[in-house]
Amino acid sequence: IDIRLAQYAGLRQIFEKCFRFLQAMARGNDVVQGRLFDRLDRLLSVHGAEAALADALTEVFTGNQEMCLKIRGYQVQRIVELLALHQLDASEFLDLLKAVVKVEELDLPLKRNQAFVMTYINQNRAKLAWIIEKDAAEKRKRLLKAGDLSDPELNYLLRMVDLLATCAEGENRFIESICQNIFLIEDLLEILNDPEISIPCKRPYLRFFVWVYLNTAGGKVESGASELDHDENMWRYIEMLNQSLLKLRNSLKGLERGSKKSMAMALKPGRTPSRQALEAAMQDKDRRIVATARVVDEDFLLYFFEGVLPFLQVFYTDYYQPVGDQHQMEVKTSQELVLNLLHISDEISHNVGDENQFQLLRSTVTTLVNQETLELLQQAEYVTMVTKFQQLSVDVEVDVRSDAMKKYESEFNREEKLNDRLNQFVVNFKKAYEGPNTVRVQIGYPSDTQYCEEDGDEDLPLGKEFQDHLSCFTNRSDGVDKHASKLVEQLFISYSDPDLAKLSEAERLEQERTSVTSLQVLRAMVHNQIMLLPEDDSGRSKAYQRTMERVRLVQDALNAFQSPLKIIPLLSHHNDDIVRETLALLATILYRGNRAVQAGFEYYFLNTREERFFIDVQARLQRSVVATRERRALLAQHRAKVSKSKEMMETLRLKTQGKKAAAKTSLAAAGQVSDEIELKTLEIKEGVHEVEDTSDALRFKDDGYIELILRIMGFMCDGHNRVLQDYLRVQSDNIKSLNLVGETTSYLQLFYGSINPDNIALVTQVFDTLIEFLSGNQENQAVAFDRQIIDAINDVLRLDTSHFTDTPELVCQLKQSAVVVLQSMIEENDPQTIRLSKEILETVHIDALYENMQKAFEEARQNPGEDGEDMRLLAFTIHHILLGLQDFGQKHWGKKWLFSYNPTPEQAGADAVLKDDTMSVEILRGEELQKVYFRVKKKAALREEVKEQLKWHISRESPTDKLRDFLEWAQDIRSDISFQQRVRKHRLASMLIAGRVFWYWSLLLLTIALNVFILASWTAPRDFEERLPEVENYFFPVLISLGAIHSLLSLCMLVTFYLSNWNNFVFPTIFYTIFKLETPKKSHSSINWFGLQSMYFVLFLTFSILSLFFDGYFYCFHLFIIVVNNDILGRVLQSITRNGKSLLWVAALMLVIIYVYAIVSFAFLRQSFDRNEGLFCENLGQCFVTSLKYGLLSGGGLGDALRPGTYSFHEPGLKIIFDLSFFIVITVIALNIVFGIIVDTFSELRDEKSRAQADMASVCFICGNPSFEFDKRGEGFDKHVKQEHNIWSYLFFFIHLNSILPNDYTSIEEFVAQKLSSNEIDFFPANRALSLAETEDKNAQELTELKRMVQQLLARQEQEDAEQRRQKERQEHKTWEKRHLHEAHDEEDEAGITAI
C-alpha cells in the first residue's frame, strides 16, 4: 500500500497519531526508548508519516547517551537518505540527526556520529544542501528577511544550519573546514547585523559562527578570525546585542515572581519549538506564560542562552584584547555589557530551568567580569552587582517546579512518603522471599560463598521457586533429566520457526521471556555443580576431582543435546538479555575447557562452515571499541571543560588580587565604599564556577558483553586445543576469514594508558584469553606480536597503581596475566620462537620487569602467608621470564651478554632470593631441547631418607631402565609428598614430623645414658634365684623420671613414623586373598604392617614401657637404635635379610639333617649322652634338641660333644663315620653355605654401592652422557648434574605438575604431563644437553666458516687457473698470428718475385 496516495489519508493520520503517541511514551522512559531503538530498522522502513516518525525517534535519542552510542553507521545513513527523499516535507529528520550528534544530558557532541552525519550529507549534498549552496544566497536572504517560520524552506534552512553548527561543535577540524566553505565570516556578520532578520532566524547562524569560526580546533589564523577582535562589523553586532540586552533588562524589571517562574517554565529545555511551547501553554490555560512571552520575547531568551552567551564567552576569552586608548569605544561597550549581564543574571538566575543554562550564564558573566577595568571597579553600581552575583553563585538553587506541582507535593507529601515506604517494603520483601545470595541458602550446600553475581552478566534468579523449577529438569545420575532437551528444542524453535514472525508484540515479548528463563535453567544445572567445588583447593584433592567429574557429566549431558550448537544463532538476537544469557550458558558449558564440548565446536565449525559466530564476535568487539572511544572522547571534552572553568576562575582570582590595591585606594578616595565591603566584593571564591561533574555517566561499560565472549573463546582453546586455536585465527574453509586472535589483541590498544578500576577486570580477561590463544601456537604468537602485544604488556607493567589502593589484588592479577602471556611467547626453543624472542628482547621493557619483580617480592615478604601468594607467584613468573631472556641472549650473543639495564642492589637481592627457590629442567620436544624454569614451593617436603633410598636403590642396569624406574620412584614420591602436605596442614602433626630428627637423637642419647646408669647401678643379689638386682635408693626415682621421658619420646617417634608413612602401609598379600580385596600396587616405599620396620617401633615403645616395671631390663634392646639411619649397619642387616629366604631353606635343610642324626643317635648312641654333662636323650625330642645344640656349638660337631666309650673293633669305625659325616655336612658344608650367602650378599651390596657411586660420578643420570664430554666441551660435569640435569630438579618438576591444575599448564608442561600419564620417557633429553648443543653449534659454526674459507680459496684458485689458461691461450694465439702473418708476407714476396 502506498500510504502517500489520497485514498489512504485516514491511514496516514492514524500513523501520525501512533507516532505522536510513541513520542509521548518515549519521553523520559528508558524502557520505551530501548524498545523503539531495538526496532529502529523496522521503524525507518515505515512510509507515510515521516515527520511524526522523526519527532518520535528524536525523543528516543534526546538525552539518551546509550542510544546515541549504539546507533550504527548504516542507520544514520538511512536517516539521511529519508531526509534526502522527503526534504521539506520531513525536515524534522534534521532535528533527529542533531539529537543523534549531541548528548543533551552531557551537553557534549559525539565525534563518531558527527563524522557519520557529515559523511552521508556530503554523499547526498545535491539533494540536501541545495539550500546552503552559494548560488542560493539570494534566496536565503529573502527567506530570512521574510521571517515566516511557517515556510517549509525557511524551517529547512534553519534546521540545516543548526545541524551543521552542532556537527562542528567540539573542535572538529575536518567538519570545521567543510563548514567554512559554506558560509564566510562576512556573510554571517551581515546576517547577524541585519535588523530586518528576526531573532529565531539569527540563532542558528550565531551558533554556526561560534562553533565554525570562533571556538575552533584549527586556531584563529586558520579559520580567518584572527582580526575579529577589533573588526567593525563584529563590534557593531556586539553593540546591537548590548541594546537588546538592555531592553531585556528593562523588560525583566517589575515582573512579578510568578511571571518569572512562568518564564522559567517556558524556557525549560524541551524538544518542541517555541511556538509549540506557547500553544501548549495556552492549552494549559497558564496565561502568565503568554503574558511573559509578550513582555519578554521568548525567542530572544532562547537566542540569549543558545547563541549569545556562548558567543560572548568565547569572544571575551580568546579574542577581546583592549589596547591603550585606541579602543575606548570597545571598552565602554564591554562595560555596559557587563552591567547588563549582571542585572539580567540577578533577575532570572533563580528561574533558569536547566542546570546547563545556569552554568553557562554563570561562566559567561565570570568571563566578562574577568575583563573588568579600574574605571569599572570605581563604579558603585558595578561593585554592588558583583557582590550580588557572587552571593548568587554560592547560594542559588535551581527550582523549576510549577505552582501546581508545589501544591500537589504539599498536599500529597504524606502519600509520597507512604509510597517510598511501600517501594522499600517491596525491595525488602523480594530479598526476604529470595533469601540471602549464598550457596548455603540457595542450594543447601554448607558454604557461605556467593551463589551468583548480582546485577552482573551472569546473575541468576534467587529463591526456592527457581530451584524447584530447576529440579524438574535434573536427576541424581548425571544431573540432567531428559526433559531438559525440550528446553534446548524450545530455544532452537524460537529463532528457526518461520511462524514466529507472525506473533504479536505481546506474544513476541512473552516468547523472549521464555527463552531467557530456559537459558537460565540450563545454565543453573552446571552452575549449581560448580558451586559445590571445594574452596581454596589446588584441584588435586579427591573431593575436587569427584565434584569436577560431576560438573563434566552435566556439561556432557547438555552437549549430548547439542545445546551449544543450537543456541549459537541466538547471539544475533536483537534482545540483549537473550544474547547475554546465551553467552553465559556457553561459558558455563565450556567451563574448565570441557573436551567433549570443544570437540562439538570443532565438528560444528569444520563441517558447517559457520560464519555467524565469528561475525557476531568481531562486530561486538568493534562496537565496544567504538563506544568506548566515543565515551572516552566525551570524558576528555568534559574534563577539558572542567579544566577550562578552573583556569578561568584562577585567572579571575589572580587578576582580582592584583587590582585590589588600586581599587581600594580609588574607592576610598571617592568615599563610595568601605574597605570591608571592597574586600568582600572583590573576593572571588575558589571553585564557585566549576562545571558540574558528570563523569559518572561516562565511566567505562562493557558494551557487548565482551568479557563473556573472551571467556568463551578462552575456554574453547583451554588445554592447548590446537585445532580451535588455529581456527579462531583463520577459517580457511569459509568464504570470509576473520582473525579473532588478531582482533582480540588489537582490542588491548583501546586501553593503552587508560586502565582503571572500571575496566581492569576486562583487560585481565583479554590477557587470560590470549594466554589460551598463544600457548604452544607459534602462528598465533606471531599474530599477537604483530598486533603490538608487547606494547600492551609494557603498559601494564608501568601501570600507575595509585587508583587501585582499595583493590591491589586486581592489579596483581592483571600483571600476572600479562607476564604469563609474555612467558608463553618465549617458553619454547624452536627457530620461530627464537626469531620472535629476539624481537621481544628489543621491545620489552627490562627495567619494568625488574621493578615489578622487586615490588611483588617485597609485598610478598611482608605477607608471608596465603595473602601474599599472588604477589609471590608474580615475582617468580617475572624472574623466570628474565632467566629465559638471559639464556636466549647468552646463547645467541655470547656468554658475556647482559641486559642493557643494570638492576639496583634491591632488585639484585630479590633476584637472588627467588633464584634459590627456582629450578630448571631440560625437556626434549620433537627435535628441540626446551629449558623450563619453575618454582619449588617446599623443598623440605622431600624427606632425606626418601632421597637416599632413591639414590642407592634405583635401577641402573641401562639408561632406559634407569629412567623408567625413576618415573616409578617419582610417582611414589609424589604420592608421599602429597600425603605429607595434607598431614602437615594439622599443626600437631606438623610439629611431630618436623621433630623427627630430634626424637631420634634424643632417644639415642637417652638410651645410652640409661644403659650406662644401669651398668653402674646394678649389683648382683646374694640369692641366685633372685632375678632383680640390688640397687641404691636413688635408682628408682632416676629410672622412673628418665624412663617416663624415654617412653614419651618413644611414643612421639612411633606416632611420627606412622604419620609419615601412613600412606605407604600395606597388609600382607594373604590378607587381601582371605578377604577377597584388590591387592594394591606395591611401590618402592611400601611398608608392611607386620614387617620388621613397623614392628620395631611398636616393640621399641613396648620395651620402653616394660622397662619401667622391670627395673630397666629391656633398655638393652633399645641400643639397636644405632642401626636406624646408619647406612653401614643397615647394609650389614640387609646382607642377612636380603637373601633371608635362601638362608631359611638352608636352615631347614640343616634341621632335617640334624633330625636324621638325632634319630640315629637315639637308636644307637644313647649311652654316649651323659646326663651329668647336659646331654639328654631319654626320648627322641631330647635327643634332637641335644643334637641341634651341641652339633652346632661344638667345633667338631656332634662327635666332640658325645662321651667316648669302650666299643668293639667295628663300633669305633661306625662312630667315626657318624662323627665325620656330621662334621662335614653340618659344620663344614652347611654352616659355610650360610656364611657364604651372607658374605656374598654383603659383597654384592658393596659392589652395588660402588657401581652406583661410579655411575653418579661418571655418567649423567638424565641424559646418559659421560662426564668427560662436559669437562671437555661444556662447563664441567659438576655444574651439569647440579644445575642443568639435576635429578632432584626433575623430581620437583613432576611434583610441580602435580600441584597445579591441568588447565593452568603451559604448553611444555602439558606435553610432559601427557607423557607421564602414558608412562613414556622420550621427553628426557637422552644423549642431549643444551650445554653440549651450544658447543656443537659453535663447532658447526666454526666448521661452516672453515668450509666457507676453503671454498673461497678454491674459487680463487680456480679463478687464477682460469686466468692463466686464458693468458696461455692469448699467447698461443698471438704466436699463431705472427707465424701466419709471416707466412703470408713470404707468399706475397714470392708472388711478387714470380711476377717480376
PDB file of C-alpha atoms in Angstrom, residues 243-357:
ATOM      1  CA  GLN A 243      20.993  47.257  23.186  1.00  0.00           C
ATOM      2  CA  SER A 244      18.933  44.063  23.067  1.00  0.00           C
ATOM      3  CA  LEU A 245      20.232  43.062  26.490  1.00  0.00           C
ATOM      4  CA  LEU A 246      19.353  46.478  27.847  1.00  0.00           C
ATOM      5  CA  LYS A 247      15.794  46.005  26.579  1.00  0.00           C
ATOM      6  CA  LEU A 248      15.670  42.578  28.171  1.00  0.00           C
ATOM      7  CA  ARG A 249      16.999  44.054  31.404  1.00  0.00           C
ATOM      8  CA  ASN A 250      14.316  46.725  31.418  1.00  0.00           C
ATOM      9  CA  SER A 251      11.631  44.200  30.493  1.00  0.00           C
ATOM     10  CA  LEU A 252      12.544  41.963  33.392  1.00  0.00           C
ATOM     11  CA  LYS A 253      12.180  44.772  35.889  1.00  0.00           C
ATOM     12  CA  GLY A 254       8.803  44.887  37.501  1.00  0.00           C
ATOM     13  CA  LEU A 255       7.824  41.324  36.610  1.00  0.00           C
ATOM     14  CA  GLU A 256       6.167  39.500  39.446  1.00  0.00           C
ATOM     15  CA  ARG A 257       7.662  36.386  40.946  1.00  0.00           C
ATOM     16  CA  GLY A 258       5.010  34.205  39.389  1.00  0.00           C
ATOM     17  CA  SER A 259       5.666  35.621  35.979  1.00  0.00           C
ATOM     18  CA  LYS A 260       9.347  34.939  36.319  1.00  0.00           C
ATOM     19  CA  LYS A 261       8.568  31.386  37.358  1.00  0.00           C
ATOM     20  CA  SER A 262       6.280  31.024  34.364  1.00  0.00           C
ATOM     21  CA  MET A 263       9.065  32.355  32.234  1.00  0.00           C
ATOM     22  CA  ALA A 264      11.342  29.683  33.654  1.00  0.00           C
ATOM     23  CA  MET A 265       8.817  27.015  32.741  1.00  0.00           C
ATOM     24  CA  ALA A 266       8.643  28.372  29.221  1.00  0.00           C
ATOM     25  CA  LEU A 267      12.441  28.399  28.970  1.00  0.00           C
ATOM     26  CA  LYS A 268      12.887  24.919  30.335  1.00  0.00           C
ATOM     27  CA  PRO A 269      14.752  22.886  27.680  1.00  0.00           C
ATOM     28  CA  GLY A 270      12.370  20.884  25.591  1.00  0.00           C
ATOM     29  CA  ARG A 271      12.148  19.271  22.214  1.00  0.00           C
ATOM     30  CA  THR A 272       9.388  21.419  20.771  1.00  0.00           C
ATOM     31  CA  PRO A 273       9.848  24.767  19.050  1.00  0.00           C
ATOM     32  CA  SER A 274       8.960  27.943  20.849  1.00  0.00           C
ATOM     33  CA  ARG A 275       5.638  28.378  19.040  1.00  0.00           C
ATOM     34  CA  GLN A 276       4.545  24.912  20.118  1.00  0.00           C
ATOM     35  CA  ALA A 277       5.537  25.849  23.673  1.00  0.00           C
ATOM     36  CA  LEU A 278       3.218  28.831  23.531  1.00  0.00           C
ATOM     37  CA  GLU A 279       0.394  26.745  22.129  1.00  0.00           C
ATOM     38  CA  ALA A 280       0.904  24.163  24.867  1.00  0.00           C
ATOM     39  CA  ALA A 281       0.904  26.924  27.430  1.00  0.00           C
ATOM     40  CA  MET A 282      -2.374  28.248  26.108  1.00  0.00           C
ATOM     41  CA  GLN A 283      -3.876  24.770  26.264  1.00  0.00           C
ATOM     42  CA  ASP A 284      -2.759  24.590  29.903  1.00  0.00           C
ATOM     43  CA  LYS A 285      -4.524  27.946  30.464  1.00  0.00           C
ATOM     44  CA  ASP A 286      -1.440  29.366  32.093  1.00  0.00           C
ATOM     45  CA  ARG A 287      -1.877  32.944  30.905  1.00  0.00           C
ATOM     46  CA  ARG A 288       1.137  34.168  32.795  1.00  0.00           C
ATOM     47  CA  ILE A 289       3.434  32.335  30.390  1.00  0.00           C
ATOM     48  CA  VAL A 290       1.772  34.027  27.447  1.00  0.00           C
ATOM     49  CA  ALA A 291       1.890  37.374  29.166  1.00  0.00           C
ATOM     50  CA  THR A 292       5.520  36.897  29.979  1.00  0.00           C
ATOM     51  CA  ALA A 293       6.276  35.884  26.427  1.00  0.00           C
ATOM     52  CA  ARG A 294       4.685  39.099  25.239  1.00  0.00           C
ATOM     53  CA  VAL A 295       6.638  41.289  27.663  1.00  0.00           C
ATOM     54  CA  VAL A 296       9.884  39.355  27.387  1.00  0.00           C
ATOM     55  CA  ASP A 297      10.490  37.902  23.933  1.00  0.00           C
ATOM     56  CA  GLU A 298      10.933  34.197  24.493  1.00  0.00           C
ATOM     57  CA  ASP A 299      12.653  33.783  21.143  1.00  0.00           C
ATOM     58  CA  PHE A 300      15.279  36.233  22.315  1.00  0.00           C
ATOM     59  CA  LEU A 301      15.697  34.313  25.568  1.00  0.00           C
ATOM     60  CA  LEU A 302      16.395  31.120  23.632  1.00  0.00           C
ATOM     61  CA  TYR A 303      18.688  33.125  21.380  1.00  0.00           C
ATOM     62  CA  PHE A 304      20.329  34.547  24.509  1.00  0.00           C
ATOM     63  CA  PHE A 305      21.079  31.176  26.081  1.00  0.00           C
ATOM     64  CA  GLU A 306      21.883  29.109  22.977  1.00  0.00           C
ATOM     65  CA  GLY A 307      23.773  31.703  20.964  1.00  0.00           C
ATOM     66  CA  VAL A 308      24.627  34.930  22.731  1.00  0.00           C
ATOM     67  CA  LEU A 309      26.135  33.535  25.909  1.00  0.00           C
ATOM     68  CA  PRO A 310      28.465  31.024  24.130  1.00  0.00           C
ATOM     69  CA  PHE A 311      29.465  33.799  21.716  1.00  0.00           C
ATOM     70  CA  LEU A 312      30.313  36.281  24.467  1.00  0.00           C
ATOM     71  CA  GLN A 313      32.199  33.685  26.470  1.00  0.00           C
ATOM     72  CA  VAL A 314      34.402  32.657  23.533  1.00  0.00           C
ATOM     73  CA  PHE A 315      34.930  36.160  22.235  1.00  0.00           C
ATOM     74  CA  TYR A 316      35.921  37.704  25.565  1.00  0.00           C
ATOM     75  CA  THR A 317      38.083  34.728  26.460  1.00  0.00           C
ATOM     76  CA  ASP A 318      40.073  34.271  23.262  1.00  0.00           C
ATOM     77  CA  TYR A 319      39.663  37.444  21.190  1.00  0.00           C
ATOM     78  CA  TYR A 320      38.990  40.568  23.254  1.00  0.00           C
ATOM     79  CA  GLN A 321      42.232  42.470  23.882  1.00  0.00           C
ATOM     80  CA  PRO A 322      41.783  46.199  24.705  1.00  0.00           C
ATOM     81  CA  VAL A 323      44.951  48.092  23.785  1.00  0.00           C
ATOM     82  CA  GLY A 324      45.598  51.566  25.274  1.00  0.00           C
ATOM     83  CA  ASP A 325      43.283  54.397  24.324  1.00  0.00           C
ATOM     84  CA  GLN A 326      42.757  53.279  20.749  1.00  0.00           C
ATOM     85  CA  HIS A 327      39.638  51.245  21.528  1.00  0.00           C
ATOM     86  CA  GLN A 328      37.818  53.199  24.184  1.00  0.00           C
ATOM     87  CA  MET A 329      34.506  52.587  22.479  1.00  0.00           C
ATOM     88  CA  GLU A 330      35.052  48.856  22.743  1.00  0.00           C
ATOM     89  CA  VAL A 331      35.910  49.171  26.420  1.00  0.00           C
ATOM     90  CA  LYS A 332      32.832  51.250  27.080  1.00  0.00           C
ATOM     91  CA  THR A 333      30.617  48.794  25.221  1.00  0.00           C
ATOM     92  CA  SER A 334      32.111  45.932  27.194  1.00  0.00           C
ATOM     93  CA  GLN A 335      31.484  47.755  30.480  1.00  0.00           C
ATOM     94  CA  GLU A 336      27.868  48.319  29.585  1.00  0.00           C
ATOM     95  CA  LEU A 337      27.606  44.716  28.514  1.00  0.00           C
ATOM     96  CA  VAL A 338      28.939  43.537  31.870  1.00  0.00           C
ATOM     97  CA  LEU A 339      26.445  45.655  33.783  1.00  0.00           C
ATOM     98  CA  ASN A 340      23.561  44.466  31.651  1.00  0.00           C
ATOM     99  CA  LEU A 341      24.532  40.833  32.128  1.00  0.00           C
ATOM    100  CA  LEU A 342      24.872  41.317  35.880  1.00  0.00           C
ATOM    101  CA  HIS A 343      21.398  42.817  36.084  1.00  0.00           C
ATOM    102  CA  ILE A 344      19.887  40.089  33.871  1.00  0.00           C
ATOM    103  CA  SER A 345      21.557  37.336  35.857  1.00  0.00           C
ATOM    104  CA  ASP A 346      20.224  38.857  39.058  1.00  0.00           C
ATOM    105  CA  GLU A 347      16.689  38.861  37.651  1.00  0.00           C
ATOM    106  CA  ILE A 348      16.489  35.394  36.074  1.00  0.00           C
ATOM    107  CA  SER A 349      19.121  33.213  37.785  1.00  0.00           C
ATOM    108  CA  HIS A 350      16.595  31.906  40.305  1.00  0.00           C
ATOM    109  CA  ASN A 351      14.282  30.933  37.470  1.00  0.00           C
ATOM    110  CA  VAL A 352      16.566  29.293  34.927  1.00  0.00           C
ATOM    111  CA  GLY A 353      15.016  25.964  34.092  1.00  0.00           C
ATOM    112  CA  ASP A 354      18.163  23.983  33.315  1.00  0.00           C
ATOM    113  CA  GLU A 355      21.436  23.422  35.149  1.00  0.00           C
ATOM    114  CA  ASN A 356      23.483  23.702  31.938  1.00  0.00           C
ATOM    115  CA  GLN A 357      21.905  27.064  31.160  1.00  0.00           C
TER     116      GLN A 357
END
